[in-house]
PDB file of C-alpha atoms in Angstrom:
ATOM      1  CA  MET A 986      38.939  12.886 -36.348  1.00 55.00           C
ATOM      2  CA  LYS A 987      36.414  10.175 -37.165  1.00 58.00           C
ATOM      3  CA  LYS A 988      36.425   9.024 -33.586  1.00 60.00           C
ATOM      4  CA  PHE A 989      35.782  12.564 -32.421  1.00 56.00           C
ATOM      5  CA  PHE A 990      32.553  12.776 -34.513  1.00 60.00           C
ATOM      6  CA  ILE A 991      31.315   9.436 -33.174  1.00 65.00           C
ATOM      7  CA  ASN A 992      31.941  10.533 -29.549  1.00 66.00           C
ATOM      8  CA  ILE A 993      30.042  13.811 -29.851  1.00 70.00           C
ATOM      9  CA  PRO A 994      26.636  12.265 -30.691  1.00 68.00           C
ATOM     10  CA  LEU A 995      27.224   9.574 -28.015  1.00 65.00           C
ATOM     11  CA  LEU A 996      28.010  12.295 -25.441  1.00 65.00           C
ATOM     12  CA  ALA A 997      24.926  14.346 -26.495  1.00 67.00           C
ATOM     13  CA  LEU A 998      22.689  11.260 -26.164  1.00 65.00           C
ATOM     14  CA  CYS A 999      24.005  10.430 -22.661  1.00 65.00           C
ATOM     15  CA  THR A1000      23.564  14.029 -21.526  1.00 69.00           C
ATOM     16  CA  THR A1001      20.049  14.193 -22.836  1.00 67.00           C
ATOM     17  CA  LEU A1002      19.054  10.903 -21.175  1.00 64.00           C
ATOM     18  CA  THR A1003      20.578  12.090 -17.876  1.00 68.00           C
ATOM     19  CA  VAL A1004      18.655  15.351 -17.991  1.00 66.00           C
ATOM     20  CA  VAL A1005      15.374  13.663 -18.944  1.00 66.00           C
ATOM     21  CA  SER A1006      15.673  11.049 -16.261  1.00 65.00           C
ATOM     22  CA  CYS A1007      16.351  13.652 -13.538  1.00 61.00           C
ATOM     23  CA  ASN A1008      13.274  15.604 -14.521  1.00 58.00           C
ATOM     24  CA  THR A1009      10.958  12.550 -14.522  1.00 54.00           C
ATOM     25  CA  SER A1010      11.952  11.425 -11.026  1.00 52.00           C
ATOM     26  CA  LYS A1011      10.355  14.553  -9.491  1.00 54.00           C
ATOM     27  CA  ASN A1012       6.969  14.093  -7.754  1.00 54.00           C
ATOM     28  CA  LEU A1013       6.917  10.394  -8.333  1.00 56.00           C
ATOM     29  CA  ASN A1014       4.972   9.723  -5.109  1.00 58.00           C
ATOM     30  CA  THR A1015       2.161  12.277  -5.580  1.00 61.00           C
ATOM     31  CA  ASN A1016      -0.420   9.794  -6.785  1.00 67.00           C
ATOM     32  CA  LEU A1017       0.341   6.953  -4.310  1.00 64.00           C
ATOM     33  CA  PRO A1018      -1.995   6.353  -1.348  1.00 62.00           C
ATOM     34  CA  LYS A1019      -0.711   7.293   2.069  1.00 61.00           C
ATOM     35  CA  ASP A1020       0.564   4.637   4.455  1.00 62.00           C
ATOM     36  CA  ILE A1021      -2.137   3.500   6.910  1.00 58.00           C
ATOM     37  CA  SER A1022      -0.005   4.651   9.853  1.00 58.00           C
ATOM     38  CA  GLU A1023      -0.042   8.125   8.471  1.00 61.00           C
ATOM     39  CA  ARG A1024      -3.881   8.266   8.184  1.00 58.00           C
ATOM     40  CA  PRO A1025      -5.557  10.623  10.588  1.00 57.00           C
ATOM     41  CA  ALA A1026      -7.417   9.111  13.533  1.00 58.00           C
ATOM     42  CA  ASP A1027     -10.900   9.820  12.250  1.00 65.00           C
ATOM     43  CA  GLU A1028     -14.253   8.140  12.641  1.00 63.00           C
ATOM     44  CA  ASP A1029     -13.721   5.897   9.622  1.00 77.00           C
ATOM     45  CA  SER A1030     -10.447   4.561  10.966  1.00 87.00           C
ATOM     46  CA  GLN A1031     -12.010   4.028  14.342  1.00 91.00           C
ATOM     47  CA  LYS A1032     -14.857   2.042  12.772  1.00 91.00           C
ATOM     48  CA  TYR A1033     -12.347   0.012  10.786  1.00 91.00           C
ATOM     49  CA  GLU A1034     -10.213  -0.750  13.814  1.00 95.00           C
ATOM     50  CA  GLN A1035     -13.279  -1.647  15.863  1.00 95.00           C
ATOM     51  CA  ALA A1036     -14.321  -4.068  13.145  1.00 94.00           C
ATOM     52  CA  GLN A1037     -10.898  -5.648  13.195  1.00 95.00           C
ATOM     53  CA  LEU A1038     -11.101  -6.121  16.978  1.00 97.00           C
ATOM     54  CA  ASP A1039     -14.556  -7.632  16.684  1.00 97.00           C
ATOM     55  CA  LYS A1040     -13.174 -10.163  14.132  1.00 97.00           C
ATOM     56  CA  ILE A1041     -10.350 -11.104  16.466  1.00 97.00           C
ATOM     57  CA  LYS A1042     -12.803 -11.495  19.407  1.00 98.00           C
ATOM     58  CA  ALA A1043     -15.241 -13.603  17.329  1.00 97.00           C
ATOM     59  CA  SER A1044     -12.303 -15.830  16.222  1.00 97.00           C
ATOM     60  CA  ILE A1045     -11.203 -16.368  19.808  1.00 97.00           C
ATOM     61  CA  GLU A1046     -14.739 -17.103  21.022  1.00 97.00           C
ATOM     62  CA  SER A1047     -15.332 -19.494  18.098  1.00 96.00           C
ATOM     63  CA  GLU A1048     -12.130 -21.427  18.753  1.00 96.00           C
ATOM     64  CA  ALA A1049     -12.856 -21.614  22.527  1.00 95.00           C
ATOM     65  CA  SER A1050     -16.348 -22.999  21.986  1.00 94.00           C
ATOM     66  CA  LYS A1051     -15.287 -25.665  19.361  1.00 94.00           C
ATOM     67  CA  GLU A1052     -14.912 -28.369  21.937  1.00 94.00           C
ATOM     68  CA  LYS A1053     -17.938 -29.813  23.645  1.00 96.00           C
ATOM     69  CA  CYS A1054     -17.905 -29.342  27.459  1.00 96.00           C
ATOM     70  CA  THR A1055     -18.324 -32.678  29.234  1.00 95.00           C
ATOM     71  CA  ASP A1056     -16.052 -32.271  32.227  1.00 96.00           C
ATOM     72  CA  ALA A1057     -15.754 -28.789  33.805  1.00 96.00           C
ATOM     73  CA  SER A1058     -12.416 -29.653  35.332  1.00 96.00           C
ATOM     74  CA  GLU A1059     -10.933 -29.721  31.853  1.00 97.00           C
ATOM     75  CA  TRP A1060     -11.877 -26.040  31.322  1.00 97.00           C
ATOM     76  CA  THR A1061     -10.545 -22.778  32.651  1.00 97.00           C
ATOM     77  CA  PHE A1062     -11.201 -19.104  32.137  1.00 97.00           C
ATOM     78  CA  ALA A1063      -9.254 -15.884  31.441  1.00 97.00           C
ATOM     79  CA  PRO A1064     -10.035 -12.183  31.350  1.00 98.00           C
ATOM     80  CA  MET A1065     -10.529 -10.856  27.848  1.00 98.00           C
ATOM     81  CA  GLY A1066     -10.618  -7.292  26.593  1.00 97.00           C
ATOM     82  CA  ALA A1067     -10.080  -4.146  28.542  1.00 97.00           C
ATOM     83  CA  LYS A1068     -12.363  -1.447  29.779  1.00 96.00           C
ATOM     84  CA  ALA A1069     -11.205   2.156  29.467  1.00 93.00           C
ATOM     85  CA  CYS A1070     -11.292   2.575  33.272  1.00 92.00           C
ATOM     86  CA  GLY A1071      -9.346  -0.661  33.776  1.00 92.00           C
ATOM     87  CA  GLY A1072     -10.257  -4.239  34.274  1.00 95.00           C
ATOM     88  CA  PRO A1073     -11.495  -6.780  31.733  1.00 97.00           C
ATOM     89  CA  GLN A1074     -14.544  -6.377  29.513  1.00 96.00           C
ATOM     90  CA  GLN A1075     -15.493 -10.068  30.043  1.00 97.00           C
ATOM     91  CA  TYR A1076     -14.163 -13.523  31.014  1.00 98.00           C
ATOM     92  CA  ILE A1077     -14.013 -16.342  28.587  1.00 97.00           C
ATOM     93  CA  ALA A1078     -14.035 -20.050  29.218  1.00 97.00           C
ATOM     94  CA  TYR A1079     -11.774 -22.320  27.178  1.00 97.00           C
ATOM     95  CA  PRO A1080     -10.499 -25.908  27.256  1.00 97.00           C
ATOM     96  CA  LYS A1081      -7.198 -26.325  29.084  1.00 96.00           C
ATOM     97  CA  ASN A1082      -5.761 -28.327  26.234  1.00 96.00           C
ATOM     98  CA  THR A1083      -5.963 -25.272  23.953  1.00 95.00           C
ATOM     99  CA  GLU A1084      -4.317 -22.904  26.526  1.00 95.00           C
ATOM    100  CA  ALA A1085      -0.948 -22.840  24.757  1.00 96.00           C
ATOM    101  CA  THR A1086      -2.472 -21.440  21.539  1.00 96.00           C
ATOM    102  CA  LEU A1087      -5.481 -19.563  22.865  1.00 97.00           C
ATOM    103  CA  LEU A1088      -4.114 -17.707  25.831  1.00 97.00           C
ATOM    104  CA  PRO A1089      -1.511 -15.660  23.820  1.00 97.00           C
ATOM    105  CA  ARG A1090      -4.287 -14.683  21.399  1.00 98.00           C
ATOM    106  CA  ILE A1091      -6.477 -13.549  24.288  1.00 98.00           C
ATOM    107  CA  GLU A1092      -3.586 -11.524  25.744  1.00 98.00           C
ATOM    108  CA  ASP A1093      -2.849 -10.012  22.312  1.00 98.00           C
ATOM    109  CA  TYR A1094      -6.528  -9.056  21.855  1.00 98.00           C
ATOM    110  CA  THR A1095      -6.642  -7.454  25.330  1.00 98.00           C
ATOM    111  CA  GLN A1096      -3.483  -5.390  24.482  1.00 98.00           C
ATOM    112  CA  LYS A1097      -5.045  -4.225  21.248  1.00 97.00           C
ATOM    113  CA  VAL A1098      -8.235  -3.155  23.013  1.00 97.00           C
ATOM    114  CA  LYS A1099      -6.160  -1.184  25.522  1.00 97.00           C
ATOM    115  CA  THR A1100      -4.309   0.563  22.686  1.00 96.00           C
ATOM    116  CA  PHE A1101      -7.638   1.236  20.875  1.00 96.00           C
ATOM    117  CA  ASN A1102      -9.131   2.764  24.057  1.00 95.00           C
ATOM    118  CA  GLU A1103      -6.217   5.082  24.526  1.00 95.00           C
ATOM    119  CA  LYS A1104      -5.958   6.086  20.854  1.00 93.00           C
ATOM    120  CA  TYR A1105      -9.649   7.090  20.562  1.00 92.00           C
ATOM    121  CA  ASN A1106     -10.190   8.244  24.212  1.00 93.00           C
ATOM    122  CA  ILE A1107     -12.863   5.639  24.732  1.00 93.00           C
ATOM    123  CA  THR A1108     -14.955   5.857  27.874  1.00 92.00           C
ATOM    124  CA  SER A1109     -16.716   3.007  29.588  1.00 89.00           C
ATOM    125  CA  ASP A1110     -19.142   2.377  32.473  1.00 91.00           C
ATOM    126  CA  CYS A1111     -16.233   1.625  34.873  1.00 89.00           C
ATOM    127  CA  MET A1112     -18.224  -1.159  36.524  1.00 92.00           C
ATOM    128  CA  MET A1113     -15.926  -3.898  37.731  1.00 92.00           C
ATOM    129  CA  ILE A1114     -16.686  -7.291  36.310  1.00 93.00           C
ATOM    130  CA  MET A1115     -15.929  -9.886  38.951  1.00 93.00           C
ATOM    131  CA  PRO A1116     -14.153 -13.065  37.937  1.00 95.00           C
ATOM    132  CA  PRO A1117     -16.164 -16.229  37.801  1.00 96.00           C
ATOM    133  CA  THR A1118     -16.028 -18.638  40.732  1.00 96.00           C
ATOM    134  CA  SER A1119     -16.292 -21.816  38.654  1.00 96.00           C
ATOM    135  CA  ILE A1120     -17.236 -23.384  35.319  1.00 97.00           C
ATOM    136  CA  LYS A1121     -20.181 -25.744  34.727  1.00 96.00           C
ATOM    137  CA  CYS A1122     -20.980 -27.797  31.648  1.00 96.00           C
ATOM    138  CA  ILE A1123     -24.594 -27.045  30.633  1.00 96.00           C
ATOM    139  CA  ALA A1124     -25.904 -28.683  27.416  1.00 95.00           C
ATOM    140  CA  GLY A1125     -22.394 -29.223  26.143  1.00 95.00           C
ATOM    141  CA  LYS A1126     -21.352 -25.568  26.653  1.00 95.00           C
ATOM    142  CA  ALA A1127     -18.962 -24.263  29.251  1.00 96.00           C
ATOM    143  CA  THR A1128     -20.821 -21.766  31.444  1.00 96.00           C
ATOM    144  CA  LEU A1129     -19.058 -19.374  33.804  1.00 96.00           C
ATOM    145  CA  ILE A1130     -20.559 -19.283  37.264  1.00 96.00           C
ATOM    146  CA  THR A1131     -20.293 -16.065  39.266  1.00 92.00           C
ATOM    147  CA  ALA A1132     -20.876 -15.405  43.000  1.00 86.00           C
ATOM    148  CA  GLU A1133     -24.261 -13.937  42.299  1.00 79.00           C
ATOM    149  CA  GLN A1134     -25.584 -17.057  40.625  1.00 68.00           C
TER     150      GLN A1134
END
């Protein structure tokens, strides 16, 4: 009989804890912020994404211009970015010895710009940017030379 009286309070305690814990788990996520992928595509997120793209572009341009240009044959160029109508936004000159690290970043940036353009229905001037014909070293900087120059 003594065992029975000990088990009743223990059973009541376990039942109470179970009921209380079930009630407190409701609506646990109501105050948490939404995941960024669930955010609506509004002007604020467009500005944020554009700022992120600008940072990536600046980083690539900075890395490409770190080396001083003394011999144009040691440099090459690649298309960078994407216009909404198609084609690159620009061409960038970079040292051939950084191609293994820089070219994948340029391609990644270009793909992100394409995705951005599609997501926000960006329009552009649709003017085709012709690729450079060569590179010249002018005052230690690699300069792209086009057919018009």
